PDB file of C-alpha atoms and ligand atoms in Angstrom:
ATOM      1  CA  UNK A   1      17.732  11.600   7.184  1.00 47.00           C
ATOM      2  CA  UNK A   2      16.825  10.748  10.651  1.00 51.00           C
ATOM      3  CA  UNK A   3      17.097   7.011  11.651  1.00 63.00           C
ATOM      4  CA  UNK A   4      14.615   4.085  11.466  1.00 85.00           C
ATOM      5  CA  UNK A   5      14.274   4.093  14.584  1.00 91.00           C
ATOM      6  CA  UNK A   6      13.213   7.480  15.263  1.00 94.00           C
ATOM      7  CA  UNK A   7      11.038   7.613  12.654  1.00 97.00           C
ATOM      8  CA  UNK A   8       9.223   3.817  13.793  1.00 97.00           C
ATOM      9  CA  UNK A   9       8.898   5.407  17.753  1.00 97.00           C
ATOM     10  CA  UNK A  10       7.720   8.607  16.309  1.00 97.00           C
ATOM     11  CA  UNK A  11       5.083   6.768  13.825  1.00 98.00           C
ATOM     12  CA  UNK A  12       3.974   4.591  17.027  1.00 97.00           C
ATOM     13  CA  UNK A  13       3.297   8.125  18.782  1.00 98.00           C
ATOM     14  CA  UNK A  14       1.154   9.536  15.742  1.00 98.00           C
ATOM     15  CA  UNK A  15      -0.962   6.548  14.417  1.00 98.00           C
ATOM     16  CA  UNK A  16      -4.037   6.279  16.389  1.00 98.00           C
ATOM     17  CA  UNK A  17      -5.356   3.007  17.554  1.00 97.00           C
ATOM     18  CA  UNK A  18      -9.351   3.144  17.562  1.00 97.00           C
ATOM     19  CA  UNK A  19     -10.942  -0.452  18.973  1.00 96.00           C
ATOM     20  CA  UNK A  20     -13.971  -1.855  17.798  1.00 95.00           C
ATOM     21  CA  UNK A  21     -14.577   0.639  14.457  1.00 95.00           C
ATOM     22  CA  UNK A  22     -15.824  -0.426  11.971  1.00 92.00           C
ATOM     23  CA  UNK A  23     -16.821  -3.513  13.627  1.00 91.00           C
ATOM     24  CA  UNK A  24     -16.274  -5.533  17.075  1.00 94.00           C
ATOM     25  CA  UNK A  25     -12.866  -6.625  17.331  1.00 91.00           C
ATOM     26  CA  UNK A  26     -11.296  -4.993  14.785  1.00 91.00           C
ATOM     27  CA  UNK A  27      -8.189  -2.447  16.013  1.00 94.00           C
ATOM     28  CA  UNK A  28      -8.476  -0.006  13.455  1.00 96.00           C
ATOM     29  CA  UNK A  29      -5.265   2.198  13.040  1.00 97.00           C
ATOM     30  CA  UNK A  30      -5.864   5.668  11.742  1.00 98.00           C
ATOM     31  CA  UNK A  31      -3.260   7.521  10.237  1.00 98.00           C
ATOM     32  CA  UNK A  32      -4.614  10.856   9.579  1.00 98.00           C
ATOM     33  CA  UNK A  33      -2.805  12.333  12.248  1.00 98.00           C
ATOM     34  CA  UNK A  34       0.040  11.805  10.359  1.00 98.00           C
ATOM     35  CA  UNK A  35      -0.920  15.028   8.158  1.00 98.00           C
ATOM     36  CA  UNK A  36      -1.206  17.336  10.786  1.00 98.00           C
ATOM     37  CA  UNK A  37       2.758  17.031  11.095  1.00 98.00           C
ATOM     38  CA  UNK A  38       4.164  17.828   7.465  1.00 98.00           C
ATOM     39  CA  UNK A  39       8.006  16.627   8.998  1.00 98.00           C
ATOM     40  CA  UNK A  40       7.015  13.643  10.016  1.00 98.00           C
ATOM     41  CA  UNK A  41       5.116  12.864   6.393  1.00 98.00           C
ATOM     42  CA  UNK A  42       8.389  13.990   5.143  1.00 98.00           C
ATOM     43  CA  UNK A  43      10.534  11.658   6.729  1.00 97.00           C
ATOM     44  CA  UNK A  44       7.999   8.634   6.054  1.00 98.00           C
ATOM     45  CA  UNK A  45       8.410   9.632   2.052  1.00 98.00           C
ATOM     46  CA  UNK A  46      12.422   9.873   2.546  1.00 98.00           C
ATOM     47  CA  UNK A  47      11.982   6.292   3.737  1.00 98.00           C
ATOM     48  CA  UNK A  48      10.024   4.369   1.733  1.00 98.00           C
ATOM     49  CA  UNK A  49      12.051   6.301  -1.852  1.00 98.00           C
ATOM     50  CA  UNK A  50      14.998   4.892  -0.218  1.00 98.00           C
ATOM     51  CA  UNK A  51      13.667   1.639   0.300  1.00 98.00           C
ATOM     52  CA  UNK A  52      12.205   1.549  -4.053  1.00 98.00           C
ATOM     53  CA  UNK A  53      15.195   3.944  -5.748  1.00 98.00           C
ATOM     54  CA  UNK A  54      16.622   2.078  -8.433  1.00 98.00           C
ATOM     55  CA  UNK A  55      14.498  -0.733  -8.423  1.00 98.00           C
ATOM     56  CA  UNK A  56      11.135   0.350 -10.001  1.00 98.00           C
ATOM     57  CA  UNK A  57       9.957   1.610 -12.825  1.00 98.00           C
ATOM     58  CA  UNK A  58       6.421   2.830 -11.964  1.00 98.00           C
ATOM     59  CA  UNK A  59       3.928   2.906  -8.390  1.00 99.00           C
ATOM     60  CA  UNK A  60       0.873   1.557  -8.258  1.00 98.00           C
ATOM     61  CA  UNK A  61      -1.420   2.840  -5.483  1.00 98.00           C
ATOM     62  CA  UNK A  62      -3.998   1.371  -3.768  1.00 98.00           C
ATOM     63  CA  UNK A  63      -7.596   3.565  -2.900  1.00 97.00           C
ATOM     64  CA  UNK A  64      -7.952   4.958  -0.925  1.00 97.00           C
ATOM     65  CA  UNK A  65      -4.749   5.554   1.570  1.00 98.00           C
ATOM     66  CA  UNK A  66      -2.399   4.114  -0.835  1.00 98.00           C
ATOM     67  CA  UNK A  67      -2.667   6.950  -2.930  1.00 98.00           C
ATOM     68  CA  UNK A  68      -1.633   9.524  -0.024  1.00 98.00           C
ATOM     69  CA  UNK A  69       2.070   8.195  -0.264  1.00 98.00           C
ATOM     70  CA  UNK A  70       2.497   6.638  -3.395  1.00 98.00           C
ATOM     71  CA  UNK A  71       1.671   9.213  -5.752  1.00 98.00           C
ATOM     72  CA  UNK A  72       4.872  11.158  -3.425  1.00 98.00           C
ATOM     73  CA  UNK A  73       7.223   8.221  -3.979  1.00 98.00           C
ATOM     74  CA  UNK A  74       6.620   8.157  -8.029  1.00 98.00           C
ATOM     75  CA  UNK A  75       7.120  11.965  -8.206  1.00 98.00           C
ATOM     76  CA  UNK A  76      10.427  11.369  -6.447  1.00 98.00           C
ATOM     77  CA  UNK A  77      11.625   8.762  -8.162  1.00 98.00           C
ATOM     78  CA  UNK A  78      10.372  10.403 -11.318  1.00 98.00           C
ATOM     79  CA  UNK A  79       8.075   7.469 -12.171  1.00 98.00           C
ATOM     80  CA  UNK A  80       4.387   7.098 -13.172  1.00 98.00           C
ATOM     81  CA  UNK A  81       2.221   6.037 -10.528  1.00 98.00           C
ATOM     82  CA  UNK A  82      -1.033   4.427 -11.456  1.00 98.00           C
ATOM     83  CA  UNK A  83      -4.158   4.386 -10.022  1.00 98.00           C
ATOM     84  CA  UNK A  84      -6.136   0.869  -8.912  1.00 98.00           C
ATOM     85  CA  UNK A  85      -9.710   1.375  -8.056  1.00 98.00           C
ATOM     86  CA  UNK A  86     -12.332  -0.153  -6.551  1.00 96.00           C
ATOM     87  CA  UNK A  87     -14.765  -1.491  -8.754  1.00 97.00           C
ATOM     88  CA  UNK A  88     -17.298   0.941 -10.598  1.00 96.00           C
ATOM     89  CA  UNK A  89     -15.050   4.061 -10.987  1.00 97.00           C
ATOM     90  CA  UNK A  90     -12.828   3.971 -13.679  1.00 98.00           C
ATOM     91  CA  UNK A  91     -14.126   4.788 -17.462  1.00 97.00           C
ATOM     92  CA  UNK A  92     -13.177   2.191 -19.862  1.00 97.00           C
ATOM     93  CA  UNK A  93     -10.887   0.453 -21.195  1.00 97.00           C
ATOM     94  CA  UNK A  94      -9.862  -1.080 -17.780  1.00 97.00           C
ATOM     95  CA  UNK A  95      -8.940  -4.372 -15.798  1.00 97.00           C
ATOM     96  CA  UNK A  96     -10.565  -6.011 -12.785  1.00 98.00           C
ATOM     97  CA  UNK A  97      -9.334  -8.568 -10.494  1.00 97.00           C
ATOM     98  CA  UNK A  98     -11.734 -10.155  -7.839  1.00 96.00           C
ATOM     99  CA  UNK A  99     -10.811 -11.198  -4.505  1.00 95.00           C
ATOM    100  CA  UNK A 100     -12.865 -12.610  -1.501  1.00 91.00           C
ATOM    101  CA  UNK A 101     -13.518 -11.160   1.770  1.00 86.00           C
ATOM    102  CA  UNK A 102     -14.017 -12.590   5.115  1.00 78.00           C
ATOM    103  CA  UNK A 103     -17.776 -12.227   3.633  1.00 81.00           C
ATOM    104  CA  UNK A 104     -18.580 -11.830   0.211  1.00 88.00           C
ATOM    105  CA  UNK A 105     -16.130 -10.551  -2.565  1.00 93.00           C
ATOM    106  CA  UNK A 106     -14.694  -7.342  -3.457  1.00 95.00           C
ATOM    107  CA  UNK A 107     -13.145  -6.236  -6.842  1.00 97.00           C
ATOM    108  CA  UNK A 108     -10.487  -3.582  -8.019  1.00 98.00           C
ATOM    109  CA  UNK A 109      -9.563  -2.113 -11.111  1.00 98.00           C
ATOM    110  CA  UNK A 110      -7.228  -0.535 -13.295  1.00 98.00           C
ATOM    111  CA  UNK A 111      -6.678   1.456 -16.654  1.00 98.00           C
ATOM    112  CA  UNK A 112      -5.491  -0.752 -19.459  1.00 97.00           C
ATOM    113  CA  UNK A 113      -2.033   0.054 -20.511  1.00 96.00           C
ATOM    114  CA  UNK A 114      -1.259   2.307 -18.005  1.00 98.00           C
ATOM    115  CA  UNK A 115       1.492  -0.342 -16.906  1.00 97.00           C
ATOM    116  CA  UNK A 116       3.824  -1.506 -19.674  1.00 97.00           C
ATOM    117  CA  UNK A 117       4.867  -5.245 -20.595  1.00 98.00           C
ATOM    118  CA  UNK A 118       7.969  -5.743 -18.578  1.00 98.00           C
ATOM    119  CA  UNK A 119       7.975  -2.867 -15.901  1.00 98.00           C
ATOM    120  CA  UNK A 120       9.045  -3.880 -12.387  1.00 98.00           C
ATOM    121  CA  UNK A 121       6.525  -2.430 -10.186  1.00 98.00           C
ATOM    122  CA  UNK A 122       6.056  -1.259  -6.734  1.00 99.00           C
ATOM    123  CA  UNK A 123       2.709  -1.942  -4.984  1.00 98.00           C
ATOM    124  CA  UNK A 124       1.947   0.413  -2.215  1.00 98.00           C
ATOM    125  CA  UNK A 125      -0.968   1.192   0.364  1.00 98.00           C
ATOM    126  CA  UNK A 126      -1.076   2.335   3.954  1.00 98.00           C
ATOM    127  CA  UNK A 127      -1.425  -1.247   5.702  1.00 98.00           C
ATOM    128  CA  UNK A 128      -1.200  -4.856   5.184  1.00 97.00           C
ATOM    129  CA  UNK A 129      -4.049  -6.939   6.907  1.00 95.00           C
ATOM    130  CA  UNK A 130      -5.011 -10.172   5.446  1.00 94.00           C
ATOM    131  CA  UNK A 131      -2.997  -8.935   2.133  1.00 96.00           C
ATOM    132  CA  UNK A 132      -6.073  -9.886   0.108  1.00 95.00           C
ATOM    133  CA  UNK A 133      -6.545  -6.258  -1.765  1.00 96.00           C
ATOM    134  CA  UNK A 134      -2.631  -6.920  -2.140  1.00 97.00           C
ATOM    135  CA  UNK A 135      -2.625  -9.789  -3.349  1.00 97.00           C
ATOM    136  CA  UNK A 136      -5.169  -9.083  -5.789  1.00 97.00           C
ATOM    137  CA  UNK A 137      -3.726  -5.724  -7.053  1.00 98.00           C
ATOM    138  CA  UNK A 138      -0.369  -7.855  -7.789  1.00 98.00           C
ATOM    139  CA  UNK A 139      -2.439 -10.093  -9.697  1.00 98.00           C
ATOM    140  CA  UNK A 140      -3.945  -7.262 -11.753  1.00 97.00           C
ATOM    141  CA  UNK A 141       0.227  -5.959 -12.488  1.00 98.00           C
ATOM    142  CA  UNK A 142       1.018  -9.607 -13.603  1.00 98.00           C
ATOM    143  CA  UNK A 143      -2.146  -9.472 -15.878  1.00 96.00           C
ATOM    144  CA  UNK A 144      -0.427  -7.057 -17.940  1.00 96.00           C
ATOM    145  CA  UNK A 145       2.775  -8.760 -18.367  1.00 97.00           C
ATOM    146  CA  UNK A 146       4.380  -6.355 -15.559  1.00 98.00           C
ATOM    147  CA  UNK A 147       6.439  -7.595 -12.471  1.00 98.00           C
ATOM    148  CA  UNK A 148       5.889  -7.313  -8.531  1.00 98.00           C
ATOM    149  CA  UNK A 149       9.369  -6.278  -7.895  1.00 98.00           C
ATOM    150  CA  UNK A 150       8.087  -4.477  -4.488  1.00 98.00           C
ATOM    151  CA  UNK A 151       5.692  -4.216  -1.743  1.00 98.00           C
ATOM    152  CA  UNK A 152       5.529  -1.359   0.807  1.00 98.00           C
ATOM    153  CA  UNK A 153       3.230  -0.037   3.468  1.00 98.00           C
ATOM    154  CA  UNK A 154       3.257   2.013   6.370  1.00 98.00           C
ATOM    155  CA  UNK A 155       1.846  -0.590   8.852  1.00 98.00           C
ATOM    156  CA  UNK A 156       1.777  -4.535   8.553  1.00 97.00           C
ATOM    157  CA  UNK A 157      -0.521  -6.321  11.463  1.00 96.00           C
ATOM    158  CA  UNK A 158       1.814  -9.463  11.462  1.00 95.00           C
ATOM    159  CA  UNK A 159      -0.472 -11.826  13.368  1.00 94.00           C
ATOM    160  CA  UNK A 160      -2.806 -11.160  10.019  1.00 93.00           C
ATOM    161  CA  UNK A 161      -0.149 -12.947   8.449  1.00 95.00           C
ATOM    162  CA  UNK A 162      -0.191 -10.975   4.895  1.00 96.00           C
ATOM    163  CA  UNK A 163       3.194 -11.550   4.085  1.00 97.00           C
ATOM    164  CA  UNK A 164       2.810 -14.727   3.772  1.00 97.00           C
ATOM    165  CA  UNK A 165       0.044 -14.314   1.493  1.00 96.00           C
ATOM    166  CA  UNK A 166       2.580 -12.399  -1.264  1.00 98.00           C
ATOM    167  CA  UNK A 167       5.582 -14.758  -1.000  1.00 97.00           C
ATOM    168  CA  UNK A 168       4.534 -16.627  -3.850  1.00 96.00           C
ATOM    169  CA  UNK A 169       5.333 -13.274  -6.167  1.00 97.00           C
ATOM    170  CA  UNK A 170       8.928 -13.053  -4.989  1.00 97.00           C
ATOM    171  CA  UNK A 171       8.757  -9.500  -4.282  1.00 98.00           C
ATOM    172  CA  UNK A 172      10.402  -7.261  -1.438  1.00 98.00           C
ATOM    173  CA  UNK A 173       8.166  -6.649   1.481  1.00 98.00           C
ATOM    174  CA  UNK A 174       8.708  -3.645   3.828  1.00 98.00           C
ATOM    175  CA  UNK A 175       6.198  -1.930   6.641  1.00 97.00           C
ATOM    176  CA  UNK A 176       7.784   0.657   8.355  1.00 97.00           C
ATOM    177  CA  UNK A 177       6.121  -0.401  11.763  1.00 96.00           C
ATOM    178  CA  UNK A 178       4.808  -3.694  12.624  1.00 96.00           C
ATOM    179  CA  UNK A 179       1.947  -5.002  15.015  1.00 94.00           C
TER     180      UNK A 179
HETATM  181  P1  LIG B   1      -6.279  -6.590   3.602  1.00 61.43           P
HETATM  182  O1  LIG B   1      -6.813  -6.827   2.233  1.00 61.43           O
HETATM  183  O2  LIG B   1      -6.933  -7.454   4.644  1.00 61.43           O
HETATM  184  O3  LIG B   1      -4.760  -6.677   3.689  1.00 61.43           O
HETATM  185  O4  LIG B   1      -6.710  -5.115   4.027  1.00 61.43           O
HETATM  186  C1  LIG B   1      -5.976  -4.048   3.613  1.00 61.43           C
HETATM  187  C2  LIG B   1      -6.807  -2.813   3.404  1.00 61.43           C
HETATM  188  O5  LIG B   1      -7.794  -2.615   4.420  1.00 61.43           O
HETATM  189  C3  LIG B   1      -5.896  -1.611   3.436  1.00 61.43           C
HETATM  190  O6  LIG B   1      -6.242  -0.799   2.331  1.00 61.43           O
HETATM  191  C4  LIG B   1      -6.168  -0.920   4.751  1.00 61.43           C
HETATM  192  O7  LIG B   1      -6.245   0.450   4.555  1.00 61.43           O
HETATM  193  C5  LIG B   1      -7.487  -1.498   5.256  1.00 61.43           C
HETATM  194  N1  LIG B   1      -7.391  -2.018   6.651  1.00 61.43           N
HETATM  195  C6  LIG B   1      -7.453  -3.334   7.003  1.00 61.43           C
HETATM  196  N2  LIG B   1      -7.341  -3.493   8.338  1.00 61.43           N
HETATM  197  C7  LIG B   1      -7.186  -2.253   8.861  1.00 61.43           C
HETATM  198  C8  LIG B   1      -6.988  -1.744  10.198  1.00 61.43           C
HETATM  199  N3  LIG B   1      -6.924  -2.533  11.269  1.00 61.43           N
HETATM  200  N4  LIG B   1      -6.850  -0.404  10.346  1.00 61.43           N
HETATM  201  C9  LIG B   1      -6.888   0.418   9.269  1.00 61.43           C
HETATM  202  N5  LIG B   1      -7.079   0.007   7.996  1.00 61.43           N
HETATM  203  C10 LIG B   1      -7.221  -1.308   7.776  1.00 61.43           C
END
């Protein structure tokens, strides 16, 4: 496996910074080039399986980008990985959680008893902001009677201060690249 390092510069080269989309202000980082180089999306799975083997017993993905690595780290560490939704798009029986937004609120959901009672679980999605779709899908794990054991993205926007946001479920944290 190639080192952190050269896989942080290398990430820093590929993700695309796009300012003012979808609104003013916001720096949006777009990671589809990342699947345009198969090696690289290689070496990004290597490292976040290292960072979960041994300490998980199922992945639970965030839509939509959380899916795009997550459902690779389960199948590696021969785990289920579980789908949470928005709201709206799951059949029944399911789970919701809602959270707020800077305007409004949002909600997310789950199939019931998809996690067990007791699993230690790894939450995972492309990027940390605010960590409020985070923090809400780890609400949604406890729910069930399942632990946070984990957290892991791609990209955490530290000024956002998200991390902060899940210390209170005394989970491991890890972005790849910070901003
Ligand atoms: P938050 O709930 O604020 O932590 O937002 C996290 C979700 O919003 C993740 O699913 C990200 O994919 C998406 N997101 C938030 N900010 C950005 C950004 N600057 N660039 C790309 N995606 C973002």
């Amino acid at each position: 496996m190639k080192t952190n390092t050269d896989l942080i510069a290398k990430l820093e080269q590929t993700i695309e910074n796009i300012p003012d989309f979808p609104k003013p202000g916001i720096q949006f980082k777009d990671i589809t080039p990342i699947f345009l180089k198969p090696e690289l999306y290689e070496d990004i799975i290597t490292d976040l399986v290292d960072f979960s083997r041994g300490k998980i017993d199922a992945v639970c993905g965030i839509e939509s980008r959380g899916y795009l690595f997550g459902i690779a780290i389960a199948v590696a560490l021969k785990v289920p990985f579980v789908l949470i939704r928005k709201a709206g798009k799951l059949p029944p029986p399911y789970i919701g959680q809602k959270y707020e937004l800077e305007y409004g609120s949002a909600e997310i959901e789950m199939r019931k008893g998809q996690i067990k009672p007791g699993q230690r679980i790894l939450i995972h999605d492309d990027l940390l902001a605010t960590g409020g779709t985070t923090e809400a899908a780890a609400k949604l794990v406890e729910k069930q009677g399942a632990t946070v054991s984990q957290f892991s993205f791609l990209i955490g926007l530290e000024a956002l201060q998200g991390e902060k946001r899940l210390q209170h479920f005394n989970a491991e944290v890890y972005s790849i690249l910070n901003y």
